[in-house]
Coordinates of C-alpha atoms in Angstrom, one line a residue:
X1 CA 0.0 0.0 0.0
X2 CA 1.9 3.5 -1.0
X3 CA 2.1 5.9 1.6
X4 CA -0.6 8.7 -0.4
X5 CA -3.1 5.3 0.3
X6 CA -2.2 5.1 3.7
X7 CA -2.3 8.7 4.8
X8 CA -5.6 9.5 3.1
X9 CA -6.9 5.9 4.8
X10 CA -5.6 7.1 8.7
X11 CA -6.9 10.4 7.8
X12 CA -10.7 8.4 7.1
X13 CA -10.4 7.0 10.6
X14 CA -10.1 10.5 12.0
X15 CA -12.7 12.3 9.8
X16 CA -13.3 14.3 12.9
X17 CA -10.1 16.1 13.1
X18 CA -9.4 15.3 9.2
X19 CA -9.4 19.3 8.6
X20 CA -7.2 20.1 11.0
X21 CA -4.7 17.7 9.4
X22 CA -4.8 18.8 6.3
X23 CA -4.3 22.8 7.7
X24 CA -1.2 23.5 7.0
X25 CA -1.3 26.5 9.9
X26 CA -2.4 23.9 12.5
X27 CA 0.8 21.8 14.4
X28 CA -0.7 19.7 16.8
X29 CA -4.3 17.8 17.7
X30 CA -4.9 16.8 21.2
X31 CA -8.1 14.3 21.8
X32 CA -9.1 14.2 25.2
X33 CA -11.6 11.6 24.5
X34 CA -14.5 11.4 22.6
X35 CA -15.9 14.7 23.0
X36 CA -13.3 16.9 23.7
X37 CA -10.3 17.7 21.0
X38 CA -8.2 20.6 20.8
X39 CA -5.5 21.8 18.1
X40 CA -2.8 24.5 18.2
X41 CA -2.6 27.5 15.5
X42 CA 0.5 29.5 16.0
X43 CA 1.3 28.9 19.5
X44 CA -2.0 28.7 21.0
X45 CA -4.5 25.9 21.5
X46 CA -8.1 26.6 20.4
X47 CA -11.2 24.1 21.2
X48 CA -12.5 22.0 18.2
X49 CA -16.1 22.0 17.3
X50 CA -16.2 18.7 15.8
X51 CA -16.0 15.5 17.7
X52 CA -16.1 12.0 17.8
X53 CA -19.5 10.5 18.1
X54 CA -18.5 8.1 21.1
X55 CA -15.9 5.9 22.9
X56 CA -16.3 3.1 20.1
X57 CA -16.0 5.3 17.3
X58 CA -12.6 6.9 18.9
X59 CA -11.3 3.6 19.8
X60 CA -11.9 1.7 16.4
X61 CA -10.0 4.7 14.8
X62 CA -6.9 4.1 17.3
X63 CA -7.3 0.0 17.0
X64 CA -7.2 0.6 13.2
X65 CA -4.1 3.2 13.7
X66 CA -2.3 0.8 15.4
X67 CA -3.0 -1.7 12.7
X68 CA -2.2 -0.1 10.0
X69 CA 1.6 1.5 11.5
X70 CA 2.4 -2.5 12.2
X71 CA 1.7 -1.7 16.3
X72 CA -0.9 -3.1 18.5
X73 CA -2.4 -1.3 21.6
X74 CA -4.9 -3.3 23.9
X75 CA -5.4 -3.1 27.5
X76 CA -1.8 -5.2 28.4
X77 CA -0.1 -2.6 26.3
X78 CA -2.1 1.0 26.5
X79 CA 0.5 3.3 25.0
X80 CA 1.4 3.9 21.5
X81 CA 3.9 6.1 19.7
X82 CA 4.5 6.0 16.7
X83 CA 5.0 7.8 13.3
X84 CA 2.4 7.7 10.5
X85 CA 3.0 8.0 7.0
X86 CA 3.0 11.6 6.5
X87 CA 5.7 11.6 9.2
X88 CA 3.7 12.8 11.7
X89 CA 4.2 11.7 15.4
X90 CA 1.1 10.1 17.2
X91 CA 1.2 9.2 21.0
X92 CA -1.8 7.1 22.3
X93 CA -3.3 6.1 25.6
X94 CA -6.7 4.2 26.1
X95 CA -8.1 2.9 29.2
X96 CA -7.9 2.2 31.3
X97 CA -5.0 4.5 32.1
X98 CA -7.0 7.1 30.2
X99 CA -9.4 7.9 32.3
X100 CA -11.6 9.9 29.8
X101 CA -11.6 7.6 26.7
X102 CA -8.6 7.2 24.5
X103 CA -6.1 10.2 24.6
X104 CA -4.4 10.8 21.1
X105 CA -1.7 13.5 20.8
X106 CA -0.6 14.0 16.6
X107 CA 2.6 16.4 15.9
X108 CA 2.3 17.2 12.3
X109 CA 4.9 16.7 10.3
X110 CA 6.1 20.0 8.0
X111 CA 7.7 18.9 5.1
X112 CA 9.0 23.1 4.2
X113 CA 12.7 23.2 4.6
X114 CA 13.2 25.7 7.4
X115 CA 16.8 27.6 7.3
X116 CA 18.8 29.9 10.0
X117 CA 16.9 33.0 7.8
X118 CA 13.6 31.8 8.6
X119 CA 14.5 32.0 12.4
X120 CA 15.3 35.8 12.0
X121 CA 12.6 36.3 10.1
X122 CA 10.3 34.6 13.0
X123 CA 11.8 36.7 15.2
X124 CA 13.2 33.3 17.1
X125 CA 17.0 34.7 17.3
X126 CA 19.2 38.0 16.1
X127 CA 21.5 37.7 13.1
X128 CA 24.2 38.2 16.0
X129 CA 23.0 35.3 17.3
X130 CA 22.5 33.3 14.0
X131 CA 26.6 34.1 13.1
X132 CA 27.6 33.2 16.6
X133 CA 25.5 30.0 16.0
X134 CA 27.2 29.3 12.4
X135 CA 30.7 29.9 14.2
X136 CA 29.7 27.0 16.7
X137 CA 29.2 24.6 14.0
X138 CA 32.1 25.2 12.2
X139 CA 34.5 25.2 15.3
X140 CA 32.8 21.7 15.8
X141 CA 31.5 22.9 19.6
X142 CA 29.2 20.0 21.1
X143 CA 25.6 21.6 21.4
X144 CA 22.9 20.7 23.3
X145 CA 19.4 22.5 22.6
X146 CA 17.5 22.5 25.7
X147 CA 13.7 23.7 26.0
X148 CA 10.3 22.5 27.4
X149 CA 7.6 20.4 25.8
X150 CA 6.6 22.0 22.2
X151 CA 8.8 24.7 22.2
X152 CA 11.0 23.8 19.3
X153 CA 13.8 21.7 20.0
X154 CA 13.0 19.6 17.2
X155 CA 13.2 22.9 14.9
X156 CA 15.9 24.4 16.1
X157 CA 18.2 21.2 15.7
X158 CA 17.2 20.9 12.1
X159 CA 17.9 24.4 11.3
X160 CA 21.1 24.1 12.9
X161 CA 22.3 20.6 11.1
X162 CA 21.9 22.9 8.1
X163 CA 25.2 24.7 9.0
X164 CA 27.2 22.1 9.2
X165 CA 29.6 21.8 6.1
X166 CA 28.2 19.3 3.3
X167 CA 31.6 17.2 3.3
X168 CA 30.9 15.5 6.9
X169 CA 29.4 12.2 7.4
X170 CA 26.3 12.9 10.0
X171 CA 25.0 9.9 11.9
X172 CA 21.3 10.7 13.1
X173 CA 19.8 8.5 15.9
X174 CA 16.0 9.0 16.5
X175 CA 13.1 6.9 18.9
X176 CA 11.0 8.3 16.1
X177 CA 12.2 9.6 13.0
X178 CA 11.8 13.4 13.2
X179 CA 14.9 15.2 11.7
X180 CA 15.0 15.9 8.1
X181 CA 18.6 16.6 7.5
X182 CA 19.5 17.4 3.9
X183 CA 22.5 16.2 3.3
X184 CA 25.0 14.0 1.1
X185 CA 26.3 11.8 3.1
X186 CA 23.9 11.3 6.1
X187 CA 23.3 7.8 8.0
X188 CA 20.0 8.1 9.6
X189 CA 19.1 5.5 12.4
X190 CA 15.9 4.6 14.4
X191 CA 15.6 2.5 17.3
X192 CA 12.7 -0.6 17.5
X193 CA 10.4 -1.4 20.3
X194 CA 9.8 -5.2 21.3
X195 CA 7.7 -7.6 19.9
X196 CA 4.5 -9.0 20.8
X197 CA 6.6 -11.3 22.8
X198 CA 8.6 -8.6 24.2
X199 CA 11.8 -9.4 21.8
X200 CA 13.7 -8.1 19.3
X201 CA 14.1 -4.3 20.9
X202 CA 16.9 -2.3 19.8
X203 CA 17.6 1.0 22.1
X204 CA 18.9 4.3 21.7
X205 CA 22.1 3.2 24.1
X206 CA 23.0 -0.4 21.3
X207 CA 22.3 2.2 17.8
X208 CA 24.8 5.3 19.8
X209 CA 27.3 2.3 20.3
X210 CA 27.1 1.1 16.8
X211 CA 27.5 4.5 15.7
X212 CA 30.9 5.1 16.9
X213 CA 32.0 2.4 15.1
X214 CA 30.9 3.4 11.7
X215 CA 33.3 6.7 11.0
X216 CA 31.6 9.5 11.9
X217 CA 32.2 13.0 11.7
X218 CA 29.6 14.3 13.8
X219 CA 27.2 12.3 16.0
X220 CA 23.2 13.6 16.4
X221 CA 20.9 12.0 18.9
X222 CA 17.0 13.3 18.1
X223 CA 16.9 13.6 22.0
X224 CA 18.9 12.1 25.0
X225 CA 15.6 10.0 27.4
X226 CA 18.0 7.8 29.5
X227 CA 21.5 6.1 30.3
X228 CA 22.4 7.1 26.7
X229 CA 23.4 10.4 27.1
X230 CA 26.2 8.9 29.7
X231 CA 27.6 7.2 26.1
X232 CA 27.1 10.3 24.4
X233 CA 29.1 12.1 26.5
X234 CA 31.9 9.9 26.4
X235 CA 31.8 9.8 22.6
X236 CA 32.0 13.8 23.0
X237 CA 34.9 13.4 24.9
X238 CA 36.9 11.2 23.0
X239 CA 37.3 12.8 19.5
X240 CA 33.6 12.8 18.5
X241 CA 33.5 16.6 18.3
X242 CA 30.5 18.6 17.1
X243 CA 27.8 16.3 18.0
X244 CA 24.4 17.8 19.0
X245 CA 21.3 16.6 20.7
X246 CA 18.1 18.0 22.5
X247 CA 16.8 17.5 26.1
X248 CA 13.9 18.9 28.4
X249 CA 14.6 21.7 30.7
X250 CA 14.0 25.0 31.6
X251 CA 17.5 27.0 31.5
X252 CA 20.9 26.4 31.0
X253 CA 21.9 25.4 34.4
X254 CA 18.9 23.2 34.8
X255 CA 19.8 21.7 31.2
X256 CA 23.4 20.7 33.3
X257 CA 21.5 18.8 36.1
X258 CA 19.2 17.2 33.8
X259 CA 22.1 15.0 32.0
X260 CA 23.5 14.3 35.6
X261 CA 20.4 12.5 35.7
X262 CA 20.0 11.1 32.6
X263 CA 23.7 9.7 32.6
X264 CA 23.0 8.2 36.3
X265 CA 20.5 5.9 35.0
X266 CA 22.9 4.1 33.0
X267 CA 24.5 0.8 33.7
X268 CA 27.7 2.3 34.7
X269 CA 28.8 3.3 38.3
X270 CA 30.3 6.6 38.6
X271 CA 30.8 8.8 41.4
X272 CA 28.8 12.3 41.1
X273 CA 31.5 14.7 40.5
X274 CA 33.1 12.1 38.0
X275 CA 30.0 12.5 36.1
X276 CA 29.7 16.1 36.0
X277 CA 33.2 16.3 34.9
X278 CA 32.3 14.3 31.8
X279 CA 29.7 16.9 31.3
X280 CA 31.8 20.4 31.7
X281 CA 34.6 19.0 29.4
X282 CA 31.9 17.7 26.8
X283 CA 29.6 20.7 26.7
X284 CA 30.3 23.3 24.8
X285 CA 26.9 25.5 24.5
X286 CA 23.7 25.3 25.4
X287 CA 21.0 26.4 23.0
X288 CA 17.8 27.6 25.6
X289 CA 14.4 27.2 23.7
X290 CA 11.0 28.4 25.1
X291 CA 7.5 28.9 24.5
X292 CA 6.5 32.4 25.5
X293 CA 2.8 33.2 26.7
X294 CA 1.7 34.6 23.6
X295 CA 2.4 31.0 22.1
X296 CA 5.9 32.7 20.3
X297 CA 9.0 30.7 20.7
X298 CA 12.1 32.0 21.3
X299 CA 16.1 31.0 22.1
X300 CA 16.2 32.8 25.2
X301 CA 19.7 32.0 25.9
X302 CA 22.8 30.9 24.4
X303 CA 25.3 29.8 26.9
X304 CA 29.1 28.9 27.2
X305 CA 29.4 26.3 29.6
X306 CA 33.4 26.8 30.3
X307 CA 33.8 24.2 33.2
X308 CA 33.2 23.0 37.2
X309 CA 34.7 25.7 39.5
X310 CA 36.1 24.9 42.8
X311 CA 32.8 23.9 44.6
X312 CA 31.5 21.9 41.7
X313 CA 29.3 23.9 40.5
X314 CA 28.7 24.6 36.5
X315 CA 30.8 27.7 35.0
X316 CA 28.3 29.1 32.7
X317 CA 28.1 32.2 30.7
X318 CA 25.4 33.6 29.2
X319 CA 26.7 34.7 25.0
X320 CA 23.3 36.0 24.0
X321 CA 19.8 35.9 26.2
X322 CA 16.2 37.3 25.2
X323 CA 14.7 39.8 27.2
X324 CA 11.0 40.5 26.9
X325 CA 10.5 44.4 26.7
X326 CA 6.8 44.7 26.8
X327 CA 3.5 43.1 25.6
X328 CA 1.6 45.1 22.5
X329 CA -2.3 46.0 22.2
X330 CA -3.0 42.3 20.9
X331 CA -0.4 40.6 24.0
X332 CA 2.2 40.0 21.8
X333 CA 5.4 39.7 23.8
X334 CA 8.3 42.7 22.6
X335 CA 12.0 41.9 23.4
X336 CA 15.3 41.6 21.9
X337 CA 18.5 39.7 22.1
X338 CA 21.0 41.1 23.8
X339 CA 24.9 40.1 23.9
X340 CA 26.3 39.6 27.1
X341 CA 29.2 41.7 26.4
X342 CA 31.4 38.4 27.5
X343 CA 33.7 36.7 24.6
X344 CA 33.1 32.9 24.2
X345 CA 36.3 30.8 25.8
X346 CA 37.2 29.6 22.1
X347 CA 37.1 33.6 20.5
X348 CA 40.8 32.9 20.0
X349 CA 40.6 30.1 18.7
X350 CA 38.5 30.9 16.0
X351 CA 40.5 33.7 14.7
X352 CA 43.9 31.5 14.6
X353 CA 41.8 29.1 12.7
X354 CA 40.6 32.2 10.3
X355 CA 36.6 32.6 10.8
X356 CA 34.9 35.3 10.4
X357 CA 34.6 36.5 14.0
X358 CA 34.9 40.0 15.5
X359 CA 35.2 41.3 19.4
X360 CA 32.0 43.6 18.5
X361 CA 29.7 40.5 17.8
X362 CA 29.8 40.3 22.1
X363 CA 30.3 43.5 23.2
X364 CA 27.2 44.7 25.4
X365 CA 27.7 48.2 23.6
X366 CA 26.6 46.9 20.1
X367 CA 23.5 44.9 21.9
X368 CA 21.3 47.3 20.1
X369 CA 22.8 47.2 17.2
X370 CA 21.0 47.3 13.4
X371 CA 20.1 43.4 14.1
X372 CA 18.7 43.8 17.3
X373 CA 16.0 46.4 17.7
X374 CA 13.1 45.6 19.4
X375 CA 11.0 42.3 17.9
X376 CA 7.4 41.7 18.2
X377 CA 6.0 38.1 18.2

């Protein structure tokens, strides 16, 4: 069955929210059972007038879902996620965890080609910002790109994978294929959940392994969930330069304490301040994400992180950071980037090495500069 078949055929089951699919201004549907469905239009989530007519008309559409993606969800396994053929993501949850009939949460999938321009032009980042960005990539600095749930992570990586020279082999390891890299030599990998009988899974941690063993220049995990992101920190500390991946947090700092985490739950014993050692000497920058409360999203911070000081605690300096200025007639949100007037640790570097890559891109005096007047959202 070709994928047009199959997208028009999952699109039949949910006839309900079939409009909202096929709106290219709408990102996400939410069902909250039967009855109640909600979609997001540019930041914001608007109620649905349209609904499903009851419990069993919901849950055959998720049973045939399920079907046709090659998955089953029942009451012994009640959570599904998965991608359907347009590339969208779908997470499902039926009773009875859900307590309200079946949940179902779809991510669209945009198939426009988004570029570092298209951030400035949203207003997401300063050209200051977008240069200092570019700079990052080509000096190979290890990025993560931290923000909170639908705030652009996803985005933001793919824009950025587009500044990375064409010559480079890119390995790209997903739980759900996401990315869309467009380049020459890319090796894109996905990890498999069990079997029926609980076999045959292949995690994030065994396809990171296998990756280091298959050349590559730069290493790029769709987002770090568990004891993987201990392996991807070694691999950033032992040659694997330039690698990048996404994680849920609120700042910088927290971004820091949230791999501490992440790497504790591997297999491997380390003592505390061993692990945040791996983690000063392997980040590099920290790209802050956020979803402002006029539904805008903005990188709020980008940050240096330069080491552990004497008690232990993260070194981290702020490069750029968003301040919000004011709210307009309609509650847009008004702010602007700002440099911190601070030179990033590897400024030096980059000029012995010939990049474009002056003092004044930092300095607090040019902070409102041509490229950084006020921006509404």
């Amino acid at each position: 069955m070709s994928d047009n078949v199959l997208a028009n055929t999952v699109k039949a089951f949910l006839q309900p929210i079939r409009s909202y699919l096929e709106d290219p201004g709408v990102s996400e549907v939410m069902i909250n059972g039967p009855k109640e469905i909600f979609y997001e239009r540019k930041g914001k989530l608007y109620r649905s007038e349209t609904c499903f007519e009851n419990d069993e008309q919901l849950m055959a559409a998720v049973r045939n879902i399920a079907q046709f993606v090659g998955r089953v969800v029942d009451e012994q396994r009640p959570t599904l996620d998965a991608r359907l053929p347009d590339g969208s993501r779908i997470h499902i949850v039926i009773p009875p965890c859900a307590r309200k009939g079946a949940y179902v949460a779809i991510r669209k999938f945009f198939r426009e080609k988004l570029g570092i321009k298209d951030l400035i032009n949203f207003k997401s980042l300063s050209v200051d910002c977008a240069k200092f960005l570019n700079l990052c990539i080509l000096l190979k600095k290890n990025l993560v790109v931290s923000g909170g749930t639908s705030s652009g992570k996803t985005t933001i990586l793919n824009i950025l994978s587009t500044l990375i020279p064409d010559d480079e082999r890119i390995i790209v390891i997903e739980d759900a294929s996401e990315l869309q890299l467009q380049k020459s030599h890319l090796v894109p990998m996905e990890t498999r959940a069990p079997d029926k009988k609980g076999e045959g899974e292949v995690s994030m941690r065994e396809l990171l392994r296998s990756s280091l063993r298959m050349r590559p220049d730069r290493i790029i995990i769709g987002e770090v969930r568990g004891g993987e992101a201990l392996d991807l920190l070694q691999a950033m500390n032992t040659g694997h330069s330039g690698s990048m991946t996404t994680l849920h947090a609120n700042n910088p700092r927290q971004a820091m304490s949230r791999l501490e985490t992440l790497s504790l739950m591997s297999d491997v014993e380390l003592p505390h301040l061993a692990v945040k050692n791996q983690i000063a000497s392997a980040i590099d920058i920290v790209v802050q994400t956020s979803r402002l409360r006029d539904g805008s999203r903005r990188i709020t911070h980008l940050s240096e992180v330069v080491g552990l000081g004497p008690d232990g605690d993260y070194i981290i300096h702020d490069i750029f950071t968003y301040e919000i200025l004011r709210a307009d007639s309609e509650g847009n949100l008004i702010g602007l980037h700002r440099a911190a007037g601070i030179l990033p640790s590897f400024f030096k570097e980059a000029k012995a090495q010939g990049f474009p890559c002056e003092e004044s891109l930092f300095t607090a005096s040019s902070k409102r500069g041509r490229n950084d007047q006020a921006e509404g959202g």
